[in-house]
């Protein structure tokens, strides 16, 4: 079967297994940052930079993914990414201090390929159910992210923080083996995201909707990675034990499954998606504001953050698919949005750690998140109303 043709049945559903590999190798880091810092001597600023490295890798690699997929095939590109992820987790954990940094960047590079190509695969394989398939894909993504966070500290207690991070390479290896049937078939020259050349369209870099999608993706990712990286530490300043804070983070991430599955009904093609984008995003601003002004209602704000993180991620990925006019354009739009978007997001964990280190408080970080999520809500509304232009 030509890889440019639509996959069906269980072959198409394998994309959901790939989603299981795209977050836990990253979300497992936040709960054990204290152990990493204690062993390596890294301060909060340096740990924030370490947490930002995968996002910098996203920004560097995402623009290259379309060419890689066009040359070798999107399915083969995903397989290579899974294999690189296996090796990167080993290097990060067991290749010393230098390996910690190099492996962390390589983890991000491998995940970037999946980040860019999975919305393309969803658009191609589920063309009439894009928002619903994106919701299921995001549910798998969010479940795995929550598992990475929840299991990180227990696995570290069982062995050490290195083991708690490397186990996710084993998951990537299993999924890579399951993915192998998808790479059999035509030669690389036949493997194209667009088997029939699409009509010429202006460069996406001149496309206003592409910039809106990029801004939305960047702000969504900034909030997500600041929360994933620093929420356990912030709760620690309120007297919450590390294991409990890690569990809280996993609950936040798992609640995203519900948010991601509920929002697609409001983001269907052919309807006004503006209200749905607001519903997906506004609770982020409310939740971060609540953490800032009334931390005593912690569980309420965590619930809002969890539901909205899942919903806003589905919203971001759905817009990448719905606003593109072909599979190839979807890959280019995804590459642009995730490259520049994650470049913006990369500043988040570092800035959060820097602000906390300089001010001795996490209040400036939370105030910054309130402002960013309010802007994200406004951009989401405009993007949802914007159509394809």
GROMACS .gro file of C-alpha atoms in nm, residues 37-328:
model
  292
   37UNK     CA    1   2.005   1.867   4.123
   38UNK     CA    2   2.130   1.704   4.443
   39UNK     CA    3   2.349   1.458   4.251
   40UNK     CA    4   2.477   1.694   3.980
   41UNK     CA    5   2.492   2.020   4.177
   42UNK     CA    6   2.270   2.202   3.927
   43UNK     CA    7   2.071   2.500   4.059
   44UNK     CA    8   1.712   2.591   3.973
   45UNK     CA    9   1.815   2.801   3.674
   46UNK     CA   10   2.028   2.521   3.527
   47UNK     CA   11   1.757   2.264   3.597
   48UNK     CA   12   1.509   2.490   3.422
   49UNK     CA   13   1.743   2.504   3.121
   50UNK     CA   14   1.776   2.125   3.127
   51UNK     CA   15   1.397   2.098   3.125
   52UNK     CA   16   1.383   2.341   2.832
   53UNK     CA   17   1.629   2.144   2.618
   54UNK     CA   18   1.364   1.911   2.467
   55UNK     CA   19   1.167   2.217   2.364
   56UNK     CA   20   1.473   2.370   2.200
   57UNK     CA   21   1.515   2.041   2.016
   58UNK     CA   22   1.151   2.062   1.906
   59UNK     CA   23   1.218   2.408   1.766
   60UNK     CA   24   1.535   2.301   1.584
   61UNK     CA   25   1.409   1.973   1.438
   62UNK     CA   26   1.044   2.045   1.357
   63UNK     CA   27   1.110   2.244   1.034
   64UNK     CA   28   1.320   1.956   0.900
   65UNK     CA   29   1.059   1.684   0.951
   66UNK     CA   30   0.859   1.755   0.636
   67UNK     CA   31   1.165   1.702   0.413
   68UNK     CA   32   1.262   1.390   0.604
   69UNK     CA   33   0.912   1.245   0.570
   70UNK     CA   34   0.887   1.333   0.201
   71UNK     CA   35   1.220   1.168   0.127
   72UNK     CA   36   1.191   0.854   0.337
   73UNK     CA   37   0.819   0.830   0.413
   74UNK     CA   38   0.630   0.946   0.718
   75UNK     CA   39   0.600   0.594   0.862
   76UNK     CA   40   0.973   0.531   0.830
   77UNK     CA   41   1.046   0.869   0.983
   78UNK     CA   42   0.835   0.776   1.285
   79UNK     CA   43   1.017   0.443   1.318
   80UNK     CA   44   1.357   0.615   1.313
   81UNK     CA   45   1.235   0.859   1.576
   82UNK     CA   46   1.128   0.576   1.806
   83UNK     CA   47   1.465   0.405   1.771
   84UNK     CA   48   1.650   0.731   1.842
   85UNK     CA   49   1.431   0.780   2.149
   86UNK     CA   50   1.541   0.442   2.284
   87UNK     CA   51   1.909   0.534   2.248
   88UNK     CA   52   1.861   0.887   2.381
   89UNK     CA   53   1.705   0.770   2.708
   90UNK     CA   54   2.004   0.541   2.765
   91UNK     CA   55   2.254   0.820   2.698
   92UNK     CA   56   2.066   1.065   2.921
   93UNK     CA   57   2.068   0.831   3.218
   94UNK     CA   58   2.400   0.649   3.195
   95UNK     CA   59   2.651   0.857   2.993
   96UNK     CA   60   2.756   1.093   3.271
   97UNK     CA   61   2.702   1.466   3.307
   98UNK     CA   62   2.761   1.536   2.939
   99UNK     CA   63   2.528   1.252   2.844
  100UNK     CA   64   2.257   1.406   3.063
  101UNK     CA   65   2.253   1.716   2.842
  102UNK     CA   66   2.316   1.544   2.509
  103UNK     CA   67   2.063   1.270   2.578
  104UNK     CA   68   1.800   1.521   2.690
  105UNK     CA   69   1.837   1.713   2.363
  106UNK     CA   70   1.821   1.388   2.163
  107UNK     CA   71   1.503   1.286   2.346
  108UNK     CA   72   1.350   1.613   2.234
  109UNK     CA   73   1.469   1.566   1.874
  110UNK     CA   74   1.311   1.221   1.853
  111UNK     CA   75   0.985   1.338   2.006
  112UNK     CA   76   0.976   1.635   1.766
  113UNK     CA   77   0.937   1.401   1.469
  114UNK     CA   78   0.634   1.239   1.626
  115UNK     CA   79   0.492   1.576   1.729
  116UNK     CA   80   0.499   1.701   1.370
  117UNK     CA   81   0.389   1.387   1.188
  118UNK     CA   82   0.111   1.258   1.409
  119UNK     CA   83  -0.136   1.539   1.320
  120UNK     CA   84  -0.055   1.464   0.955
  121UNK     CA   85  -0.120   1.094   1.002
  122UNK     CA   86  -0.448   1.168   1.179
  123UNK     CA   87  -0.559   1.399   0.896
  124UNK     CA   88  -0.467   1.138   0.635
  125UNK     CA   89  -0.604   0.827   0.804
  126UNK     CA   90  -0.916   0.980   0.964
  127UNK     CA   91  -1.016   1.252   0.713
  128UNK     CA   92  -1.383   1.263   0.815
  129UNK     CA   93  -1.320   1.234   1.191
  130UNK     CA   94  -1.023   1.462   1.244
  131UNK     CA   95  -1.130   1.623   1.572
  132UNK     CA   96  -1.252   1.294   1.723
  133UNK     CA   97  -0.937   1.105   1.623
  134UNK     CA   98  -0.728   1.393   1.756
  135UNK     CA   99  -0.917   1.363   2.084
  136UNK     CA  100  -0.836   0.993   2.113
  137UNK     CA  101  -0.475   1.053   2.012
  138UNK     CA  102  -0.446   1.324   2.277
  139UNK     CA  103  -0.605   1.091   2.534
  140UNK     CA  104  -0.326   0.840   2.477
  141UNK     CA  105  -0.070   1.122   2.483
  142UNK     CA  106  -0.208   1.260   2.808
  143UNK     CA  107  -0.241   0.920   2.975
  144UNK     CA  108   0.124   0.847   2.902
  145UNK     CA  109   0.228   1.191   3.025
  146UNK     CA  110   0.043   1.131   3.351
  147UNK     CA  111   0.195   0.786   3.390
  148UNK     CA  112   0.543   0.930   3.343
  149UNK     CA  113   0.483   1.182   3.617
  150UNK     CA  114   0.309   0.943   3.857
  151UNK     CA  115   0.566   0.665   3.829
  152UNK     CA  116   0.878   0.883   3.829
  153UNK     CA  117   0.927   0.917   4.206
  154UNK     CA  118   0.826   0.556   4.294
  155UNK     CA  119   1.068   0.423   4.030
  156UNK     CA  120   1.340   0.653   4.161
  157UNK     CA  121   1.280   0.522   4.513
  158UNK     CA  122   1.293   0.167   4.379
  159UNK     CA  123   1.633   0.218   4.209
  160UNK     CA  124   1.733   0.578   4.133
  161UNK     CA  125   1.633   0.875   3.915
  162UNK     CA  126   1.835   0.741   3.622
  163UNK     CA  127   1.632   0.423   3.612
  164UNK     CA  128   1.306   0.616   3.648
  165UNK     CA  129   1.393   0.805   3.326
  166UNK     CA  130   1.537   0.521   3.118
  167UNK     CA  131   1.237   0.289   3.148
  168UNK     CA  132   1.049   0.496   2.891
  169UNK     CA  133   1.302   0.393   2.630
  170UNK     CA  134   1.176   0.039   2.678
  171UNK     CA  135   0.824   0.152   2.594
  172UNK     CA  136   0.953   0.319   2.276
  173UNK     CA  137   1.126  -0.005   2.177
  174UNK     CA  138   0.802  -0.205   2.213
  175UNK     CA  139   0.608   0.049   2.005
  176UNK     CA  140   0.883   0.053   1.741
  177UNK     CA  141   0.843  -0.323   1.699
  178UNK     CA  142   0.466  -0.285   1.668
  179UNK     CA  143   0.519  -0.009   1.408
  180UNK     CA  144   0.736  -0.224   1.177
  181UNK     CA  145   0.446  -0.349   0.956
  182UNK     CA  146   0.375   0.009   0.852
  183UNK     CA  147   0.717   0.056   0.692
  184UNK     CA  148   0.683  -0.239   0.454
  185UNK     CA  149   0.577  -0.152   0.101
  186UNK     CA  150   0.676   0.096  -0.169
  187UNK     CA  151   1.018   0.251  -0.214
  188UNK     CA  152   1.104   0.580  -0.051
  189UNK     CA  153   1.037   0.766  -0.378
  190UNK     CA  154   0.678   0.646  -0.368
  191UNK     CA  155   0.638   0.746  -0.005
  192UNK     CA  156   0.498   1.095  -0.010
  193UNK     CA  157   0.271   1.293   0.214
  194UNK     CA  158   0.090   1.405  -0.102
  195UNK     CA  159   0.075   1.129  -0.367
  196UNK     CA  160  -0.097   1.373  -0.606
  197UNK     CA  161   0.067   1.718  -0.621
  198UNK     CA  162  -0.153   1.975  -0.451
  199UNK     CA  163  -0.238   2.306  -0.615
  200UNK     CA  164   0.012   2.580  -0.550
  201UNK     CA  165  -0.060   2.787  -0.240
  202UNK     CA  166   0.128   3.086  -0.099
  203UNK     CA  167   0.401   3.006   0.151
  204UNK     CA  168   0.261   2.935   0.494
  205UNK     CA  169   0.507   3.194   0.628
  206UNK     CA  170   0.287   3.455   0.456
  207UNK     CA  171  -0.033   3.301   0.587
  208UNK     CA  172  -0.196   3.487   0.876
  209UNK     CA  173  -0.377   3.180   1.006
  210UNK     CA  174  -0.046   2.993   1.026
  211UNK     CA  175   0.093   3.261   1.256
  212UNK     CA  176  -0.216   3.244   1.475
  213UNK     CA  177  -0.183   2.865   1.497
  214UNK     CA  178   0.185   2.905   1.581
  215UNK     CA  179   0.115   3.155   1.858
  216UNK     CA  180  -0.160   2.937   2.004
  217UNK     CA  181   0.061   2.627   1.996
  218UNK     CA  182   0.349   2.817   2.157
  219UNK     CA  183   0.142   2.957   2.441
  220UNK     CA  184  -0.031   2.623   2.504
  221UNK     CA  185   0.306   2.449   2.518
  222UNK     CA  186   0.458   2.716   2.742
  223UNK     CA  187   0.190   2.668   3.006
  224UNK     CA  188   0.206   2.289   2.978
  225UNK     CA  189   0.581   2.260   3.021
  226UNK     CA  190   0.604   2.515   3.302
  227UNK     CA  191   0.336   2.320   3.490
  228UNK     CA  192   0.495   1.983   3.416
  229UNK     CA  193   0.841   2.104   3.520
  230UNK     CA  194   0.772   2.316   3.825
  231UNK     CA  195   0.430   2.233   3.972
  232UNK     CA  196   0.573   1.969   4.211
  233UNK     CA  197   0.838   2.219   4.324
  234UNK     CA  198   0.579   2.495   4.371
  235UNK     CA  199   0.364   2.262   4.578
  236UNK     CA  200   0.671   2.172   4.781
  237UNK     CA  201   0.695   2.534   4.897
  238UNK     CA  202   0.340   2.492   5.030
  239UNK     CA  203   0.446   2.189   5.234
  240UNK     CA  204   0.321   1.918   4.997
  241UNK     CA  205   0.548   1.605   5.006
  242UNK     CA  206   0.734   1.527   4.684
  243UNK     CA  207   0.554   1.197   4.621
  244UNK     CA  208   0.215   1.362   4.675
  245UNK     CA  209   0.306   1.652   4.447
  246UNK     CA  210   0.411   1.405   4.178
  247UNK     CA  211   0.075   1.230   4.217
  248UNK     CA  212  -0.103   1.563   4.186
  249UNK     CA  213   0.078   1.632   3.861
  250UNK     CA  214  -0.021   1.294   3.726
  251UNK     CA  215  -0.385   1.365   3.816
  252UNK     CA  216  -0.363   1.699   3.633
  253UNK     CA  217  -0.230   1.522   3.325
  254UNK     CA  218  -0.482   1.239   3.342
  255UNK     CA  219  -0.771   1.485   3.374
  256UNK     CA  220  -0.655   1.610   3.037
  257UNK     CA  221  -0.793   1.289   2.889
  258UNK     CA  222  -1.145   1.396   2.983
  259UNK     CA  223  -1.087   1.747   2.853
  260UNK     CA  224  -0.945   1.616   2.529
  261UNK     CA  225  -1.236   1.380   2.468
  262UNK     CA  226  -1.506   1.636   2.553
  263UNK     CA  227  -1.388   1.926   2.337
  264UNK     CA  228  -1.391   1.770   1.983
  265UNK     CA  229  -1.770   1.809   1.954
  266UNK     CA  230  -1.717   2.188   1.960
  267UNK     CA  231  -1.432   2.179   1.708
  268UNK     CA  232  -1.591   1.990   1.419
  269UNK     CA  233  -1.517   2.101   1.066
  270UNK     CA  234  -1.800   2.310   0.925
  271UNK     CA  235  -1.898   2.476   1.253
  272UNK     CA  236  -1.783   2.798   1.420
  273UNK     CA  237  -1.491   2.679   1.632
  274UNK     CA  238  -1.436   3.012   1.810
  275UNK     CA  239  -1.652   2.933   2.116
  276UNK     CA  240  -1.494   2.589   2.142
  277UNK     CA  241  -1.147   2.742   2.146
  278UNK     CA  242  -1.251   2.971   2.433
  279UNK     CA  243  -1.404   2.682   2.628
  280UNK     CA  244  -1.082   2.484   2.576
  281UNK     CA  245  -0.851   2.763   2.689
  282UNK     CA  246  -1.015   3.001   2.939
  283UNK     CA  247  -0.995   2.754   3.233
  284UNK     CA  248  -0.615   2.773   3.203
  285UNK     CA  249  -0.625   3.141   3.295
  286UNK     CA  250  -0.875   3.076   3.575
  287UNK     CA  251  -0.672   2.789   3.718
  288UNK     CA  252  -0.338   2.971   3.718
  289UNK     CA  253  -0.501   3.280   3.870
  290UNK     CA  254  -0.650   3.059   4.140
  291UNK     CA  255  -0.311   2.910   4.226
  292UNK     CA  256  -0.176   3.262   4.260
  293UNK     CA  257  -0.447   3.420   4.476
  294UNK     CA  258  -0.605   3.124   4.662
  295UNK     CA  259  -0.377   2.819   4.683
  296UNK     CA  260  -0.599   2.681   4.958
  297UNK     CA  261  -0.842   2.564   4.687
  298UNK     CA  262  -0.558   2.369   4.526
  299UNK     CA  263  -0.766   2.076   4.405
  300UNK     CA  264  -1.016   2.299   4.223
  301UNK     CA  265  -0.740   2.479   4.033
  302UNK     CA  266  -0.561   2.154   3.952
  303UNK     CA  267  -0.885   2.014   3.810
  304UNK     CA  268  -0.934   2.319   3.588
  305UNK     CA  269  -0.573   2.307   3.471
  306UNK     CA  270  -0.598   1.937   3.394
  307UNK     CA  271  -0.918   1.958   3.192
  308UNK     CA  272  -0.800   2.265   3.003
  309UNK     CA  273  -0.453   2.129   2.926
  310UNK     CA  274  -0.606   1.833   2.747
  311UNK     CA  275  -0.872   2.039   2.572
  312UNK     CA  276  -0.631   2.309   2.458
  313UNK     CA  277  -0.386   2.054   2.319
  314UNK     CA  278  -0.665   1.893   2.116
  315UNK     CA  279  -0.764   2.241   2.003
  316UNK     CA  280  -0.410   2.322   1.890
  317UNK     CA  281  -0.363   1.996   1.697
  318UNK     CA  282  -0.712   2.009   1.548
  319UNK     CA  283  -0.649   2.358   1.412
  320UNK     CA  284  -0.330   2.236   1.245
  321UNK     CA  285  -0.533   1.974   1.060
  322UNK     CA  286  -0.847   2.173   0.984
  323UNK     CA  287  -0.668   2.484   0.860
  324UNK     CA  288  -0.440   2.290   0.621
  325UNK     CA  289  -0.558   2.224   0.263
  326UNK     CA  290  -0.354   1.909   0.197
  327UNK     CA  291  -0.143   1.651   0.380
  328UNK     CA  292   0.177   1.820   0.269
   0.00000   0.00000   0.00000
